[in-house]
């Protein structure tokens, strides 16, 4: 229902779509009667059962009075364009969700975590005493105001002791990352103990900026909740004390009776564990380690095949500003070649790389000819200065000069539909004129006017490895990188997998590609990538997007790991979920890098780490399909 932007529902003016849920959209709105900004939650599904839940949520929230529960201003229904729209009006929380705060820098301090946990626990005990089980405790359901107070929200799947429908079905609802293991057993229903387990996951996420369990499918993740002990929080965050770790692990006990009796008891135990010992400072930031952590699976039996944590990475909270954890294959070779397309960022690999680079420098003194070889593998290329201009785009290929003629130009990349009726030549001229007239950026609505593009360098539907342009590009083909009828499939079980073409090197150009996530976490584009000598790995930029519309832009260096330069949420126009197509666009113009999704401007960053290189696609614990690749030069 993004078409409700700019409309008036009852007396509320809906300005902008700011969030999507399972059964409702949330709009930034304005209430002229009280002259205040509000959040308007509008039901958007054609489902009678979900509508009953939505109305029930409004009534439930209206009867709850607690300082840490999201209040509601109004609720009702209104006819718009002949359709009845149901809505709930709440305060607008300027600081967004706790999930967003966890992902931002700097990390939460232990004192901030303690304050949030105390308020959430107090609200949880309040509803538990009234016979209400929330069933969806998670960081995205906790909202923050400008004063730093937090509010528990979203009672859409909560159940009460008097709700016969919800208590007799016994169905498992909620987000699998947070669901208690006993709820996957037949005949088990959600209760206060299962809410407390979800609160324990939330605490683990706040402290470590990661989830304790990660898997490529929900079935595997369920098995880990049932079988595997959580990883040691102290190995991820060395600053926390042993008593603090003990509190977190007790909250995540597999057996409900071994957890805390109440949420308040849990919060108090955590606060007491923060009592400073000699030399400790509880107000300092908690900085997670970047090393991968693995533990052995437990001995509990289950109908689902257990998944060994030793084969999986510990997943960060979605798009957190941390390095992905990858496990190196067992090898005794000091410079073992890693599997093609898999990026590794372990400390051991960094040490090996430093030794390799030192060796390269020594050999360079003895053999000047080596400079010519390494000139094609610069780890951190230098951006050309204005006094020494470089070619706009460099293409290195072993193909014959006639090979470029086989590339079929596609329409120019624009965010305004009316330009599509113009000819390709007019589009190019318009794009150049726009690029010269004003810097690429956002308008008042955040949409890109026209992405600056020039001559088509490479266009490819990516559905046939034998096509001339595809064969010329020399794409990776393996179990993780396959061409199929609907596009180029990139599949990752746990580590970050990259599938690249190796024939072209792009400096100043635009990249546009359609991405369809089939399952899992994250997909995206890698660009200005270069190979690192001896190590068999790559360095460059990553533009990542998850299924819920969160994005991240990072710089990947073998020696420094993955550094997040920018992350956030797509303001509007993103199609969330799986098996839906979104168009990712990147504009590379010198050190200026701009990012768009479906024509919506996201961000413009300046970085000089990498000036040119090849491109490809990525998947992190996900399967994604890429199609209709279009790359244009910037003239």
PDB file of N, CA and C in Angstrom, residues 206-297:
ATOM      1  N   UNK A 206      22.145  -7.573  21.831  1.00  0.00           N
ATOM      2  CA  UNK A 206      22.597  -6.245  22.264  1.00  0.00           C
ATOM      3  C   UNK A 206      24.064  -6.269  22.679  1.00  0.00           C
ATOM      4  N   UNK A 207      24.484  -7.339  23.365  1.00  0.00           N
ATOM      5  CA  UNK A 207      25.852  -7.404  23.883  1.00  0.00           C
ATOM      6  C   UNK A 207      26.856  -7.711  22.769  1.00  0.00           C
ATOM      7  N   UNK A 208      26.528  -8.652  21.892  1.00  0.00           N
ATOM      8  CA  UNK A 208      27.495  -9.128  20.898  1.00  0.00           C
ATOM      9  C   UNK A 208      27.255  -8.583  19.496  1.00  0.00           C
ATOM     10  N   UNK A 209      26.076  -7.956  19.256  1.00  0.00           N
ATOM     11  CA  UNK A 209      25.670  -7.493  17.932  1.00  0.00           C
ATOM     12  C   UNK A 209      25.539  -8.664  16.952  1.00  0.00           C
ATOM     13  N   UNK A 210      25.272  -9.844  17.468  1.00  0.00           N
ATOM     14  CA  UNK A 210      25.086 -11.043  16.657  1.00  0.00           C
ATOM     15  C   UNK A 210      23.952 -11.867  17.250  1.00  0.00           C
ATOM     16  N   UNK A 211      23.426 -12.793  16.442  1.00  0.00           N
ATOM     17  CA  UNK A 211      22.538 -13.817  16.967  1.00  0.00           C
ATOM     18  C   UNK A 211      23.388 -15.016  17.380  1.00  0.00           C
ATOM     19  N   UNK A 212      22.962 -15.764  18.398  1.00  0.00           N
ATOM     20  CA  UNK A 212      23.767 -16.919  18.813  1.00  0.00           C
ATOM     21  C   UNK A 212      23.784 -18.041  17.792  1.00  0.00           C
ATOM     22  N   UNK A 213      22.718 -18.164  16.987  1.00  0.00           N
ATOM     23  CA  UNK A 213      22.642 -19.259  16.022  1.00  0.00           C
ATOM     24  C   UNK A 213      22.402 -18.706  14.630  1.00  0.00           C
ATOM     25  N   UNK A 214      23.035 -19.358  13.634  1.00  0.00           N
ATOM     26  CA  UNK A 214      22.868 -18.957  12.242  1.00  0.00           C
ATOM     27  C   UNK A 214      22.865 -20.197  11.375  1.00  0.00           C
ATOM     28  N   UNK A 215      21.981 -20.221  10.386  1.00  0.00           N
ATOM     29  CA  UNK A 215      21.908 -21.355   9.471  1.00  0.00           C
ATOM     30  C   UNK A 215      21.299 -20.887   8.166  1.00  0.00           C
ATOM     31  N   UNK A 216      21.477 -21.687   7.102  1.00  0.00           N
ATOM     32  CA  UNK A 216      21.016 -21.280   5.784  1.00  0.00           C
ATOM     33  C   UNK A 216      19.529 -21.532   5.582  1.00  0.00           C
ATOM     34  N   UNK A 217      18.881 -22.264   6.480  1.00  0.00           N
ATOM     35  CA  UNK A 217      17.451 -22.521   6.359  1.00  0.00           C
ATOM     36  C   UNK A 217      16.823 -22.485   7.735  1.00  0.00           C
ATOM     37  N   UNK A 218      15.508 -22.309   7.773  1.00  0.00           N
ATOM     38  CA  UNK A 218      14.810 -22.271   9.051  1.00  0.00           C
ATOM     39  C   UNK A 218      14.863 -23.620   9.751  1.00  0.00           C
ATOM     40  N   UNK A 219      14.815 -24.711   8.990  1.00  0.00           N
ATOM     41  CA  UNK A 219      14.878 -26.034   9.597  1.00  0.00           C
ATOM     42  C   UNK A 219      16.208 -26.226  10.322  1.00  0.00           C
ATOM     43  N   UNK A 220      17.294 -25.842   9.665  1.00  0.00           N
ATOM     44  CA  UNK A 220      18.613 -25.973  10.289  1.00  0.00           C
ATOM     45  C   UNK A 220      18.728 -25.063  11.513  1.00  0.00           C
ATOM     46  N   UNK A 221      18.139 -23.863  11.432  1.00  0.00           N
ATOM     47  CA  UNK A 221      18.186 -22.933  12.562  1.00  0.00           C
ATOM     48  C   UNK A 221      17.386 -23.485  13.744  1.00  0.00           C
ATOM     49  N   UNK A 222      16.247 -24.087  13.464  1.00  0.00           N
ATOM     50  CA  UNK A 222      15.453 -24.712  14.524  1.00  0.00           C
ATOM     51  C   UNK A 222      16.260 -25.811  15.210  1.00  0.00           C
ATOM     52  N   UNK A 223      16.945 -26.613  14.403  1.00  0.00           N
ATOM     53  CA  UNK A 223      17.766 -27.691  14.968  1.00  0.00           C
ATOM     54  C   UNK A 223      18.838 -27.142  15.894  1.00  0.00           C
ATOM     55  N   UNK A 224      19.391 -26.006  15.551  1.00  0.00           N
ATOM     56  CA  UNK A 224      20.428 -25.407  16.392  1.00  0.00           C
ATOM     57  C   UNK A 224      19.838 -24.889  17.698  1.00  0.00           C
ATOM     58  N   UNK A 225      18.651 -24.279  17.646  1.00  0.00           N
ATOM     59  CA  UNK A 225      17.989 -23.846  18.876  1.00  0.00           C
ATOM     60  C   UNK A 225      17.739 -25.048  19.798  1.00  0.00           C
ATOM     61  N   UNK A 226      17.373 -26.182  19.214  1.00  0.00           N
ATOM     62  CA  UNK A 226      17.038 -27.363  20.005  1.00  0.00           C
ATOM     63  C   UNK A 226      18.293 -28.065  20.530  1.00  0.00           C
ATOM     64  N   UNK A 227      19.322 -28.171  19.698  1.00  0.00           N
ATOM     65  CA  UNK A 227      20.478 -29.015  20.005  1.00  0.00           C
ATOM     66  C   UNK A 227      21.688 -28.284  20.568  1.00  0.00           C
ATOM     67  N   UNK A 228      22.008 -27.159  20.010  1.00  0.00           N
ATOM     68  CA  UNK A 228      23.334 -26.580  20.217  1.00  0.00           C
ATOM     69  C   UNK A 228      23.369 -25.581  21.364  1.00  0.00           C
ATOM     70  N   UNK A 229      24.388 -25.655  22.191  1.00  0.00           N
ATOM     71  CA  UNK A 229      24.572 -24.601  23.192  1.00  0.00           C
ATOM     72  C   UNK A 229      24.992 -23.306  22.495  1.00  0.00           C
ATOM     73  N   UNK A 230      24.584 -22.158  23.007  1.00  0.00           N
ATOM     74  CA  UNK A 230      25.002 -20.902  22.383  1.00  0.00           C
ATOM     75  C   UNK A 230      26.505 -20.695  22.534  1.00  0.00           C
ATOM     76  N   UNK A 231      27.115 -19.954  21.618  1.00  0.00           N
ATOM     77  CA  UNK A 231      28.555 -19.665  21.754  1.00  0.00           C
ATOM     78  C   UNK A 231      28.822 -18.792  22.970  1.00  0.00           C
ATOM     79  N   UNK A 232      30.021 -18.856  23.447  1.00  0.00           N
ATOM     80  CA  UNK A 232      30.414 -18.075  24.621  1.00  0.00           C
ATOM     81  C   UNK A 232      30.373 -16.573  24.313  1.00  0.00           C
ATOM     82  N   UNK A 233      29.551 -15.790  25.020  1.00  0.00           N
ATOM     83  CA  UNK A 233      29.549 -14.342  24.787  1.00  0.00           C
ATOM     84  C   UNK A 233      30.905 -13.695  25.063  1.00  0.00           C
ATOM     85  N   UNK A 234      31.664 -14.249  26.006  1.00  0.00           N
ATOM     86  CA  UNK A 234      32.965 -13.656  26.353  1.00  0.00           C
ATOM     87  C   UNK A 234      33.989 -13.848  25.244  1.00  0.00           C
ATOM     88  N   UNK A 235      33.842 -14.899  24.448  1.00  0.00           N
ATOM     89  CA  UNK A 235      34.756 -15.075  23.320  1.00  0.00           C
ATOM     90  C   UNK A 235      34.455 -14.054  22.229  1.00  0.00           C
ATOM     91  N   UNK A 236      33.211 -13.611  22.165  1.00  0.00           N
ATOM     92  CA  UNK A 236      32.838 -12.591  21.182  1.00  0.00           C
ATOM     93  C   UNK A 236      33.114 -11.191  21.707  1.00  0.00           C
ATOM     94  N   UNK A 237      32.898 -10.979  23.010  1.00  0.00           N
ATOM     95  CA  UNK A 237      33.096  -9.666  23.633  1.00  0.00           C
ATOM     96  C   UNK A 237      33.927  -9.868  24.898  1.00  0.00           C
ATOM     97  N   UNK A 238      35.235  -9.778  24.815  1.00  0.00           N
ATOM     98  CA  UNK A 238      36.087 -10.068  25.981  1.00  0.00           C
ATOM     99  C   UNK A 238      35.861  -9.134  27.157  1.00  0.00           C
ATOM    100  N   UNK A 239      35.255  -7.944  26.930  1.00  0.00           N
ATOM    101  CA  UNK A 239      35.085  -6.987  28.023  1.00  0.00           C
ATOM    102  C   UNK A 239      34.106  -7.443  29.087  1.00  0.00           C
ATOM    103  N   UNK A 240      33.157  -8.300  28.742  1.00  0.00           N
ATOM    104  CA  UNK A 240      32.159  -8.676  29.728  1.00  0.00           C
ATOM    105  C   UNK A 240      32.758  -9.669  30.719  1.00  0.00           C
ATOM    106  N   UNK A 241      32.182  -9.703  31.922  1.00  0.00           N
ATOM    107  CA  UNK A 241      32.707 -10.552  32.988  1.00  0.00           C
ATOM    108  C   UNK A 241      32.118 -11.956  32.912  1.00  0.00           C
ATOM    109  N   UNK A 242      32.724 -12.858  33.661  1.00  0.00           N
ATOM    110  CA  UNK A 242      32.204 -14.229  33.738  1.00  0.00           C
ATOM    111  C   UNK A 242      30.797 -14.259  34.334  1.00  0.00           C
ATOM    112  N   UNK A 243      30.498 -13.477  35.400  1.00  0.00           N
ATOM    113  CA  UNK A 243      29.124 -13.454  35.915  1.00  0.00           C
ATOM    114  C   UNK A 243      28.114 -12.962  34.880  1.00  0.00           C
ATOM    115  N   UNK A 244      28.501 -11.982  34.065  1.00  0.00           N
ATOM    116  CA  UNK A 244      27.594 -11.488  33.030  1.00  0.00           C
ATOM    117  C   UNK A 244      27.320 -12.569  31.995  1.00  0.00           C
ATOM    118  N   UNK A 245      28.338 -13.282  31.586  1.00  0.00           N
ATOM    119  CA  UNK A 245      28.145 -14.382  30.644  1.00  0.00           C
ATOM    120  C   UNK A 245      27.231 -15.447  31.236  1.00  0.00           C
ATOM    121  N   UNK A 246      27.392 -15.728  32.520  1.00  0.00           N
ATOM    122  CA  UNK A 246      26.567 -16.744  33.172  1.00  0.00           C
ATOM    123  C   UNK A 246      25.096 -16.357  33.140  1.00  0.00           C
ATOM    124  N   UNK A 247      24.807 -15.071  33.330  1.00  0.00           N
ATOM    125  CA  UNK A 247      23.420 -14.595  33.280  1.00  0.00           C
ATOM    126  C   UNK A 247      22.832 -14.807  31.882  1.00  0.00           C
ATOM    127  N   UNK A 248      23.597 -14.438  30.855  1.00  0.00           N
ATOM    128  CA  UNK A 248      23.107 -14.570  29.472  1.00  0.00           C
ATOM    129  C   UNK A 248      22.830 -16.031  29.138  1.00  0.00           C
ATOM    130  N   UNK A 249      23.745 -16.921  29.506  1.00  0.00           N
ATOM    131  CA  UNK A 249      23.582 -18.342  29.170  1.00  0.00           C
ATOM    132  C   UNK A 249      22.442 -18.977  29.953  1.00  0.00           C
ATOM    133  N   UNK A 250      22.198 -18.525  31.186  1.00  0.00           N
ATOM    134  CA  UNK A 250      21.063 -19.041  31.963  1.00  0.00           C
ATOM    135  C   UNK A 250      19.747 -18.668  31.285  1.00  0.00           C
ATOM    136  N   UNK A 251      19.671 -17.458  30.737  1.00  0.00           N
ATOM    137  CA  UNK A 251      18.450 -17.031  30.045  1.00  0.00           C
ATOM    138  C   UNK A 251      18.196 -17.853  28.784  1.00  0.00           C
ATOM    139  N   UNK A 252      19.260 -18.446  28.223  1.00  0.00           N
ATOM    140  CA  UNK A 252      19.131 -19.235  26.996  1.00  0.00           C
ATOM    141  C   UNK A 252      19.134 -20.737  27.268  1.00  0.00           C
ATOM    142  N   UNK A 253      18.825 -21.144  28.492  1.00  0.00           N
ATOM    143  CA  UNK A 253      18.769 -22.561  28.827  1.00  0.00           C
ATOM    144  C   UNK A 253      17.728 -23.264  27.971  1.00  0.00           C
ATOM    145  N   UNK A 254      18.043 -24.493  27.534  1.00  0.00           N
ATOM    146  CA  UNK A 254      17.114 -25.241  26.691  1.00  0.00           C
ATOM    147  C   UNK A 254      15.845 -25.610  27.460  1.00  0.00           C
ATOM    148  N   UNK A 255      15.990 -25.973  28.719  1.00  0.00           N
ATOM    149  CA  UNK A 255      14.846 -26.357  29.528  1.00  0.00           C
ATOM    150  C   UNK A 255      14.252 -25.115  30.190  1.00  0.00           C
ATOM    151  N   UNK A 256      12.968 -24.868  29.988  1.00  0.00           N
ATOM    152  CA  UNK A 256      12.344 -23.634  30.506  1.00  0.00           C
ATOM    153  C   UNK A 256      12.529 -23.435  32.001  1.00  0.00           C
ATOM    154  N   UNK A 257      12.447 -24.514  32.788  1.00  0.00           N
ATOM    155  CA  UNK A 257      12.523 -24.362  34.245  1.00  0.00           C
ATOM    156  C   UNK A 257      13.904 -23.926  34.730  1.00  0.00           C
ATOM    157  N   UNK A 258      14.918 -24.014  33.846  1.00  0.00           N
ATOM    158  CA  UNK A 258      16.269 -23.581  34.218  1.00  0.00           C
ATOM    159  C   UNK A 258      16.502 -22.101  33.935  1.00  0.00           C
ATOM    160  N   UNK A 259      15.553 -21.448  33.304  1.00  0.00           N
ATOM    161  CA  UNK A 259      15.669 -20.008  33.053  1.00  0.00           C
ATOM    162  C   UNK A 259      15.213 -19.222  34.282  1.00  0.00           C
ATOM    163  N   UNK A 260      15.274 -17.920  34.177  1.00  0.00           N
ATOM    164  CA  UNK A 260      14.811 -17.070  35.272  1.00  0.00           C
ATOM    165  C   UNK A 260      13.298 -17.160  35.392  1.00  0.00           C
ATOM    166  N   UNK A 261      12.809 -16.964  36.627  1.00  0.00           N
ATOM    167  CA  UNK A 261      11.369 -17.095  36.879  1.00  0.00           C
ATOM    168  C   UNK A 261      10.580 -15.933  36.294  1.00  0.00           C
ATOM    169  N   UNK A 262      11.169 -14.744  36.300  1.00  0.00           N
ATOM    170  CA  UNK A 262      10.502 -13.558  35.758  1.00  0.00           C
ATOM    171  C   UNK A 262      11.491 -12.732  34.967  1.00  0.00           C
ATOM    172  N   UNK A 263      10.974 -11.852  34.142  1.00  0.00           N
ATOM    173  CA  UNK A 263      11.843 -10.969  33.367  1.00  0.00           C
ATOM    174  C   UNK A 263      12.580  -9.988  34.273  1.00  0.00           C
ATOM    175  N   UNK A 264      11.916  -9.524  35.318  1.00  0.00           N
ATOM    176  CA  UNK A 264      12.559  -8.592  36.243  1.00  0.00           C
ATOM    177  C   UNK A 264      13.716  -9.254  36.975  1.00  0.00           C
ATOM    178  N   UNK A 265      13.539 -10.509  37.398  1.00  0.00           N
ATOM    179  CA  UNK A 265      14.631 -11.249  38.040  1.00  0.00           C
ATOM    180  C   UNK A 265      15.818 -11.375  37.096  1.00  0.00           C
ATOM    181  N   UNK A 266      15.535 -11.639  35.835  1.00  0.00           N
ATOM    182  CA  UNK A 266      16.571 -11.740  34.796  1.00  0.00           C
ATOM    183  C   UNK A 266      17.321 -10.415  34.667  1.00  0.00           C
ATOM    184  N   UNK A 267      16.587  -9.306  34.555  1.00  0.00           N
ATOM    185  CA  UNK A 267      17.220  -7.990  34.386  1.00  0.00           C
ATOM    186  C   UNK A 267      18.046  -7.614  35.612  1.00  0.00           C
ATOM    187  N   UNK A 268      17.526  -7.920  36.794  1.00  0.00           N
ATOM    188  CA  UNK A 268      18.263  -7.598  38.025  1.00  0.00           C
ATOM    189  C   UNK A 268      19.565  -8.393  38.104  1.00  0.00           C
ATOM    190  N   UNK A 269      19.509  -9.650  37.714  1.00  0.00           N
ATOM    191  CA  UNK A 269      20.728 -10.467  37.728  1.00  0.00           C
ATOM    192  C   UNK A 269      21.768  -9.900  36.770  1.00  0.00           C
ATOM    193  N   UNK A 270      21.321  -9.434  35.598  1.00  0.00           N
ATOM    194  CA  UNK A 270      22.266  -8.842  34.649  1.00  0.00           C
ATOM    195  C   UNK A 270      22.876  -7.565  35.216  1.00  0.00           C
ATOM    196  N   UNK A 271      22.057  -6.722  35.818  1.00  0.00           N
ATOM    197  CA  UNK A 271      22.570  -5.472  36.395  1.00  0.00           C
ATOM    198  C   UNK A 271      23.585  -5.752  37.498  1.00  0.00           C
ATOM    199  N   UNK A 272      23.292  -6.733  38.370  1.00  0.00           N
ATOM    200  CA  UNK A 272      24.217  -7.070  39.448  1.00  0.00           C
ATOM    201  C   UNK A 272      25.532  -7.625  38.903  1.00  0.00           C
ATOM    202  N   UNK A 273      25.466  -8.321  37.790  1.00  0.00           N
ATOM    203  CA  UNK A 273      26.689  -8.888  37.210  1.00  0.00           C
ATOM    204  C   UNK A 273      27.622  -7.815  36.675  1.00  0.00           C
ATOM    205  N   UNK A 274      27.100  -6.607  36.491  1.00  0.00           N
ATOM    206  CA  UNK A 274      27.915  -5.509  35.970  1.00  0.00           C
ATOM    207  C   UNK A 274      28.632  -4.738  37.066  1.00  0.00           C
ATOM    208  N   UNK A 275      28.459  -5.161  38.316  1.00  0.00           N
ATOM    209  CA  UNK A 275      29.163  -4.494  39.410  1.00  0.00           C
ATOM    210  C   UNK A 275      30.649  -4.489  39.113  1.00  0.00           C
ATOM    211  N   UNK A 276      31.254  -3.291  39.025  1.00  0.00           N
ATOM    212  CA  UNK A 276      32.650  -3.217  38.563  1.00  0.00           C
ATOM    213  C   UNK A 276      33.607  -3.985  39.449  1.00  0.00           C
ATOM    214  N   UNK A 277      34.468  -4.760  38.816  1.00  0.00           N
ATOM    215  CA  UNK A 277      35.598  -5.343  39.514  1.00  0.00           C
ATOM    216  C   UNK A 277      36.779  -4.396  39.357  1.00  0.00           C
ATOM    217  N   UNK A 278      37.897  -4.730  39.896  1.00  0.00           N
ATOM    218  CA  UNK A 278      39.071  -3.864  39.812  1.00  0.00           C
ATOM    219  C   UNK A 278      39.444  -3.626  38.367  1.00  0.00           C
ATOM    220  N   UNK A 279      39.459  -2.350  37.952  1.00  0.00           N
ATOM    221  CA  UNK A 279      39.899  -1.985  36.614  1.00  0.00           C
ATOM    222  C   UNK A 279      38.829  -2.036  35.567  1.00  0.00           C
ATOM    223  N   UNK A 280      37.561  -2.375  35.925  1.00  0.00           N
ATOM    224  CA  UNK A 280      36.501  -2.470  34.942  1.00  0.00           C
ATOM    225  C   UNK A 280      35.730  -1.163  34.846  1.00  0.00           C
ATOM    226  N   UNK A 281      35.151  -0.925  33.694  1.00  0.00           N
ATOM    227  CA  UNK A 281      34.319   0.254  33.456  1.00  0.00           C
ATOM    228  C   UNK A 281      33.075  -0.178  32.698  1.00  0.00           C
ATOM    229  N   UNK A 282      31.920  -0.217  33.389  1.00  0.00           N
ATOM    230  CA  UNK A 282      30.697  -0.739  32.781  1.00  0.00           C
ATOM    231  C   UNK A 282      30.076   0.216  31.795  1.00  0.00           C
ATOM    232  N   UNK A 283      30.552   1.467  31.729  1.00  0.00           N
ATOM    233  CA  UNK A 283      29.972   2.415  30.778  1.00  0.00           C
ATOM    234  C   UNK A 283      30.685   2.382  29.442  1.00  0.00           C
ATOM    235  N   UNK A 284      31.771   1.603  29.339  1.00  0.00           N
ATOM    236  CA  UNK A 284      32.505   1.554  28.084  1.00  0.00           C
ATOM    237  C   UNK A 284      31.725   0.777  27.042  1.00  0.00           C
ATOM    238  N   UNK A 285      32.063   1.017  25.775  1.00  0.00           N
ATOM    239  CA  UNK A 285      31.405   0.305  24.693  1.00  0.00           C
ATOM    240  C   UNK A 285      31.840  -1.155  24.688  1.00  0.00           C
ATOM    241  N   UNK A 286      30.926  -2.012  24.293  1.00  0.00           N
ATOM    242  CA  UNK A 286      31.281  -3.421  24.131  1.00  0.00           C
ATOM    243  C   UNK A 286      31.653  -3.635  22.679  1.00  0.00           C
ATOM    244  N   UNK A 287      32.879  -4.053  22.438  1.00  0.00           N
ATOM    245  CA  UNK A 287      33.384  -4.207  21.072  1.00  0.00           C
ATOM    246  C   UNK A 287      33.520  -5.683  20.745  1.00  0.00           C
ATOM    247  N   UNK A 288      32.661  -6.213  19.888  1.00  0.00           N
ATOM    248  CA  UNK A 288      32.750  -7.639  19.553  1.00  0.00           C
ATOM    249  C   UNK A 288      34.038  -7.961  18.837  1.00  0.00           C
ATOM    250  N   UNK A 289      34.559  -9.168  19.090  1.00  0.00           N
ATOM    251  CA  UNK A 289      35.695  -9.653  18.332  1.00  0.00           C
ATOM    252  C   UNK A 289      35.265  -9.991  16.926  1.00  0.00           C
ATOM    253  N   UNK A 290      36.246 -10.044  16.022  1.00  0.00           N
ATOM    254  CA  UNK A 290      35.956 -10.371  14.632  1.00  0.00           C
ATOM    255  C   UNK A 290      36.244 -11.831  14.296  1.00  0.00           C
ATOM    256  N   UNK A 291      36.798 -12.585  15.263  1.00  0.00           N
ATOM    257  CA  UNK A 291      37.127 -13.975  14.954  1.00  0.00           C
ATOM    258  C   UNK A 291      35.862 -14.820  14.917  1.00  0.00           C
ATOM    259  N   UNK A 292      35.840 -15.859  14.056  1.00  0.00           N
ATOM    260  CA  UNK A 292      34.709 -16.785  14.068  1.00  0.00           C
ATOM    261  C   UNK A 292      34.707 -17.602  15.340  1.00  0.00           C
ATOM    262  N   UNK A 293      33.512 -17.942  15.800  1.00  0.00           N
ATOM    263  CA  UNK A 293      33.364 -18.733  17.016  1.00  0.00           C
ATOM    264  C   UNK A 293      32.557 -19.967  16.684  1.00  0.00           C
ATOM    265  N   UNK A 294      33.008 -21.111  17.092  1.00  0.00           N
ATOM    266  CA  UNK A 294      32.255 -22.333  16.860  1.00  0.00           C
ATOM    267  C   UNK A 294      32.241 -23.159  18.129  1.00  0.00           C
ATOM    268  N   UNK A 295      31.173 -23.914  18.350  1.00  0.00           N
ATOM    269  CA  UNK A 295      31.064 -24.827  19.476  1.00  0.00           C
ATOM    270  C   UNK A 295      30.533 -26.141  18.971  1.00  0.00           C
ATOM    271  N   UNK A 296      30.640 -27.155  19.796  1.00  0.00           N
ATOM    272  CA  UNK A 296      30.137 -28.464  19.407  1.00  0.00           C
ATOM    273  C   UNK A 296      28.659 -28.560  19.711  1.00  0.00           C
ATOM    274  N   UNK A 297      27.905 -29.302  18.893  1.00  0.00           N
ATOM    275  CA  UNK A 297      26.482 -29.468  19.164  1.00  0.00           C
ATOM    276  C   UNK A 297      26.259 -30.252  20.438  1.00  0.00           C
TER     277      UNK A 297
END
